[in-house]
PDB file of C-alpha atoms in Angstrom:
ATOM      1  CA  ALA A   1      25.151  70.696 -73.779  1.00 96.00           C
ATOM      2  CA  TYR A   2      22.602  73.383 -74.903  1.00 97.00           C
ATOM      3  CA  GLU A   3      24.398  75.877 -72.758  1.00 97.00           C
ATOM      4  CA  ILE A   4      27.387  75.040 -74.551  1.00 97.00           C
ATOM      5  CA  GLY A   5      25.591  74.968 -77.697  1.00 97.00           C
ATOM      6  CA  GLU A   6      24.446  78.463 -77.491  1.00 96.00           C
ATOM      7  CA  ILE A   7      28.025  79.899 -76.761  1.00 97.00           C
ATOM      8  CA  TYR A   8      29.512  78.360 -80.103  1.00 98.00           C
ATOM      9  CA  ARG A   9      26.448  79.854 -81.864  1.00 96.00           C
ATOM     10  CA  LYS A  10      26.738  83.087 -80.872  1.00 95.00           C
ATOM     11  CA  GLY A  11      30.477  82.756 -81.305  1.00 96.00           C
ATOM     12  CA  GLY A  12      29.641  81.805 -84.935  1.00 96.00           C
ATOM     13  CA  GLN A  13      31.214  78.595 -84.652  1.00 98.00           C
ATOM     14  CA  LEU A  14      28.299  76.787 -86.286  1.00 98.00           C
ATOM     15  CA  ASP A  15      29.397  73.055 -86.468  1.00 98.00           C
ATOM     16  CA  LYS A  16      30.176  73.019 -82.833  1.00 98.00           C
ATOM     17  CA  ALA A  17      27.143  74.571 -81.809  1.00 98.00           C
ATOM     18  CA  GLN A  18      25.480  71.995 -84.156  1.00 98.00           C
ATOM     19  CA  GLU A  19      26.846  69.195 -82.242  1.00 98.00           C
ATOM     20  CA  PHE A  20      25.819  70.471 -78.736  1.00 98.00           C
ATOM     21  CA  PHE A  21      22.311  71.144 -79.808  1.00 98.00           C
ATOM     22  CA  SER A  22      21.991  67.957 -81.297  1.00 98.00           C
ATOM     23  CA  GLN A  23      23.543  65.854 -78.206  1.00 98.00           C
ATOM     24  CA  ALA A  24      20.995  67.902 -75.887  1.00 97.00           C
ATOM     25  CA  LEU A  25      17.983  66.864 -78.038  1.00 98.00           C
ATOM     26  CA  LYS A  26      19.216  63.199 -78.355  1.00 97.00           C
ATOM     27  CA  TYR A  27      18.205  62.860 -74.675  1.00 96.00           C
ATOM     28  CA  TYR A  28      15.532  65.821 -74.193  1.00 97.00           C
ATOM     29  CA  PRO A  29      13.788  65.895 -77.635  1.00 96.00           C
ATOM     30  CA  ASP A  30      10.959  68.077 -76.452  1.00 97.00           C
ATOM     31  CA  PHE A  31      13.585  70.872 -75.449  1.00 97.00           C
ATOM     32  CA  GLU A  32      12.052  73.717 -77.437  1.00 96.00           C
ATOM     33  CA  GLU A  33      15.049  75.863 -76.698  1.00 97.00           C
ATOM     34  CA  ALA A  34      17.216  73.381 -77.909  1.00 98.00           C
ATOM     35  CA  GLN A  35      15.172  72.731 -81.268  1.00 98.00           C
ATOM     36  CA  LEU A  36      15.280  76.679 -82.089  1.00 97.00           C
ATOM     37  CA  GLY A  37      18.901  76.681 -81.410  1.00 97.00           C
ATOM     38  CA  LEU A  38      19.636  73.950 -83.890  1.00 98.00           C
ATOM     39  CA  GLY A  39      17.097  75.408 -86.332  1.00 98.00           C
ATOM     40  CA  GLY A  40      18.770  78.709 -86.030  1.00 97.00           C
ATOM     41  CA  VAL A  41      22.192  77.225 -86.864  1.00 98.00           C
ATOM     42  CA  LEU A  42      20.942  75.466 -90.187  1.00 98.00           C
ATOM     43  CA  ILE A  43      19.686  78.090 -91.272  1.00 97.00           C
ATOM     44  CA  ALA A  44      23.203  80.306 -90.601  1.00 97.00           C
ATOM     45  CA  GLN A  45      24.400  76.867 -92.563  1.00 97.00           C
ATOM     46  CA  GLU A  46      21.779  77.852 -95.727  1.00 97.00           C
ATOM     47  CA  LYS A  47      20.269  74.201 -94.629  1.00 98.00           C
ATOM     48  CA  PRO A  48      16.467  75.747 -94.291  1.00 98.00           C
ATOM     49  CA  ASP A  49      14.925  72.138 -95.363  1.00 98.00           C
ATOM     50  CA  GLN A  50      16.842  70.472 -92.043  1.00 98.00           C
ATOM     51  CA  ALA A  51      15.770  73.473 -90.167  1.00 98.00           C
ATOM     52  CA  LEU A  52      12.495  73.423 -90.749  1.00 98.00           C
ATOM     53  CA  PRO A  53      11.331  70.059 -88.790  1.00 98.00           C
ATOM     54  CA  HIS A  54      13.191  71.541 -85.640  1.00 98.00           C
ATOM     55  CA  LEU A  55      11.348  75.205 -86.091  1.00 98.00           C
ATOM     56  CA  GLN A  56       7.955  73.690 -86.327  1.00 98.00           C
ATOM     57  CA  LYS A  57       8.392  71.254 -83.547  1.00 98.00           C
ATOM     58  CA  ALA A  58       9.554  74.383 -81.310  1.00 97.00           C
ATOM     59  CA  ALA A  59       6.633  76.263 -82.442  1.00 97.00           C
ATOM     60  CA  ALA A  60       4.285  73.136 -81.643  1.00 97.00           C
ATOM     61  CA  LEU A  61       6.212  73.188 -78.054  1.00 97.00           C
ATOM     62  CA  ASP A  62       5.984  76.728 -77.453  1.00 96.00           C
ATOM     63  CA  PRO A  63       3.294  78.393 -79.429  1.00 96.00           C
ATOM     64  CA  ASP A  64       3.654  81.932 -77.869  1.00 94.00           C
ATOM     65  CA  ASP A  65       7.306  81.661 -78.671  1.00 94.00           C
ATOM     66  CA  GLU A  66       7.983  84.583 -80.908  1.00 95.00           C
ATOM     67  CA  VAL A  67      11.189  83.494 -81.871  1.00 95.00           C
ATOM     68  CA  SER A  68      10.031  80.206 -83.516  1.00 96.00           C
ATOM     69  CA  TYR A  69       7.866  82.174 -85.889  1.00 97.00           C
ATOM     70  CA  TYR A  70      10.773  84.793 -86.866  1.00 97.00           C
ATOM     71  CA  ARG A  71      13.008  81.628 -87.592  1.00 97.00           C
ATOM     72  CA  LEU A  72      10.083  79.394 -89.565  1.00 98.00           C
ATOM     73  CA  SER A  73      10.105  82.805 -91.586  1.00 97.00           C
ATOM     74  CA  GLN A  74      13.487  82.531 -92.505  1.00 97.00           C
ATOM     75  CA  ALA A  75      13.575  78.822 -93.369  1.00 98.00           C
ATOM     76  CA  TYR A  76      10.255  79.466 -95.430  1.00 98.00           C
ATOM     77  CA  LYS A  77      11.656  82.453 -97.386  1.00 97.00           C
ATOM     78  CA  ALA A  78      14.806  80.858 -97.838  1.00 97.00           C
ATOM     79  CA  LEU A  79      13.053  77.567 -99.520  1.00 97.00           C
ATOM     80  CA  GLY A  80      10.856  79.940-101.362  1.00 97.00           C
ATOM     81  CA  ASN A  81       7.669  79.021 -99.563  1.00 98.00           C
ATOM     82  CA  THR A  82       6.383  82.991 -99.506  1.00 97.00           C
ATOM     83  CA  THR A  83       2.736  82.043 -98.469  1.00 98.00           C
ATOM     84  CA  GLU A  84       3.801  80.001 -95.212  1.00 98.00           C
ATOM     85  CA  GLN A  85       6.477  82.685 -94.673  1.00 98.00           C
ATOM     86  CA  GLN A  86       3.867  85.503 -94.430  1.00 98.00           C
ATOM     87  CA  LYS A  87       1.936  83.349 -92.438  1.00 98.00           C
ATOM     88  CA  ALA A  88       4.748  83.057 -89.951  1.00 97.00           C
ATOM     89  CA  LEU A  89       5.509  86.774 -89.788  1.00 97.00           C
ATOM     90  CA  THR A  90       2.389  87.510 -89.161  1.00 97.00           C
ATOM     91  CA  GLU A  91       2.441  85.196 -86.150  1.00 96.00           C
ATOM     92  CA  PHE A  92       5.822  86.594 -85.271  1.00 96.00           C
ATOM     93  CA  GLN A  93       4.379  90.349 -85.358  1.00 95.00           C
ATOM     94  CA  ARG A  94       1.241  89.299 -83.367  1.00 94.00           C
ATOM     95  CA  LEU A  95       3.234  87.818 -80.778  1.00 94.00           C
ATOM     96  CA  ARG A  96       5.961  90.375 -80.427  1.00 92.00           C
ATOM     97  CA  ALA A  97       3.146  92.843 -80.162  1.00 90.00           C
ATOM     98  CA  ARG A  98       1.794  90.861 -77.153  1.00 87.00           C
ATOM     99  CA  SER A  99       4.996  90.386 -75.738  1.00 80.00           C
ATOM    100  CA  ALA A 100       5.933  93.798 -75.633  1.00 76.00           C
ATOM    101  CA  ASN A 101       2.802  94.511 -73.016  1.00 70.00           C
ATOM    102  CA  ARG A 102       4.469  91.371 -70.883  1.00 68.00           C
ATOM    103  CA  HIS A 103       8.216  92.259 -71.054  1.00 60.00           C
ATOM    104  CA  ASN A 104       8.163  93.887 -67.805  1.00 55.00           C
ATOM    105  CA  ALA A 105       6.903  91.065 -66.111  1.00 55.00           C
ATOM    106  CA  GLU A 106       8.692  88.593 -67.483  1.00 55.00           C
ATOM    107  CA  LEU A 107      12.200  90.493 -66.608  1.00 56.00           C
ATOM    108  CA  SER A 108      11.515  89.560 -62.925  1.00 56.00           C
ATOM    109  CA  ARG A 109      10.700  85.487 -63.908  1.00 61.00           C
ATOM    110  CA  PRO A 110      14.077  83.598 -63.268  1.00 63.00           C
ATOM    111  CA  ARG A 111      15.017  81.471 -66.058  1.00 65.00           C
ATOM    112  CA  ASP A 112      16.713  77.773 -65.921  1.00 75.00           C
ATOM    113  CA  VAL A 113      18.284  78.120 -69.511  1.00 83.00           C
ATOM    114  CA  THR A 114      19.276  80.892 -71.537  1.00 82.00           C
ATOM    115  CA  LYS A 115      16.308  81.893 -73.717  1.00 82.00           C
ATOM    116  CA  GLN A 116      16.685  82.346 -77.444  1.00 85.00           C
ATOM    117  CA  LYS A 117      16.823  85.554 -79.122  1.00 84.00           C
ATOM    118  CA  ILE A 118      16.445  87.217 -82.277  1.00 83.00           C
ATOM    119  CA  ASP A 119      19.960  87.945 -83.464  1.00 80.00           C
ATOM    120  CA  THR A 120      20.437  91.656 -84.721  1.00 71.00           C
ATOM    121  CA  ALA A 121      23.199  90.568 -87.027  1.00 62.00           C
ATOM    122  CA  PRO A 122      23.557  87.846 -89.720  1.00 54.00           C
ATOM    123  CA  GLN A 123      25.428  84.993 -88.976  1.00 53.00           C
TER     124      GLN A 123
END
């Protein structure tokens, strides 16, 4: 369900993506990538208030994932919470700088699921 949701998300079919990410979380609520995927979809659907708990949970599940903090900053910005937006951006930048040093090592590590990434183009 997660991988199908990610395909729909990347294809811009946000309602279908939301359906499949939600299905994945129904069975695996601690699935960080699905929490991130659903949070990203909800932000793109202009529902930052609904996205926030998913993104907070994703950040709690993996505090070293820069995507969580980037999407948190987007949600906080949309909600007008500039203090929390700045905190999330600062953490994103710290993790981003650190991950640049580890990038080559991770390229050789296989993944079981498609890793969430920061989209370069707006949804």
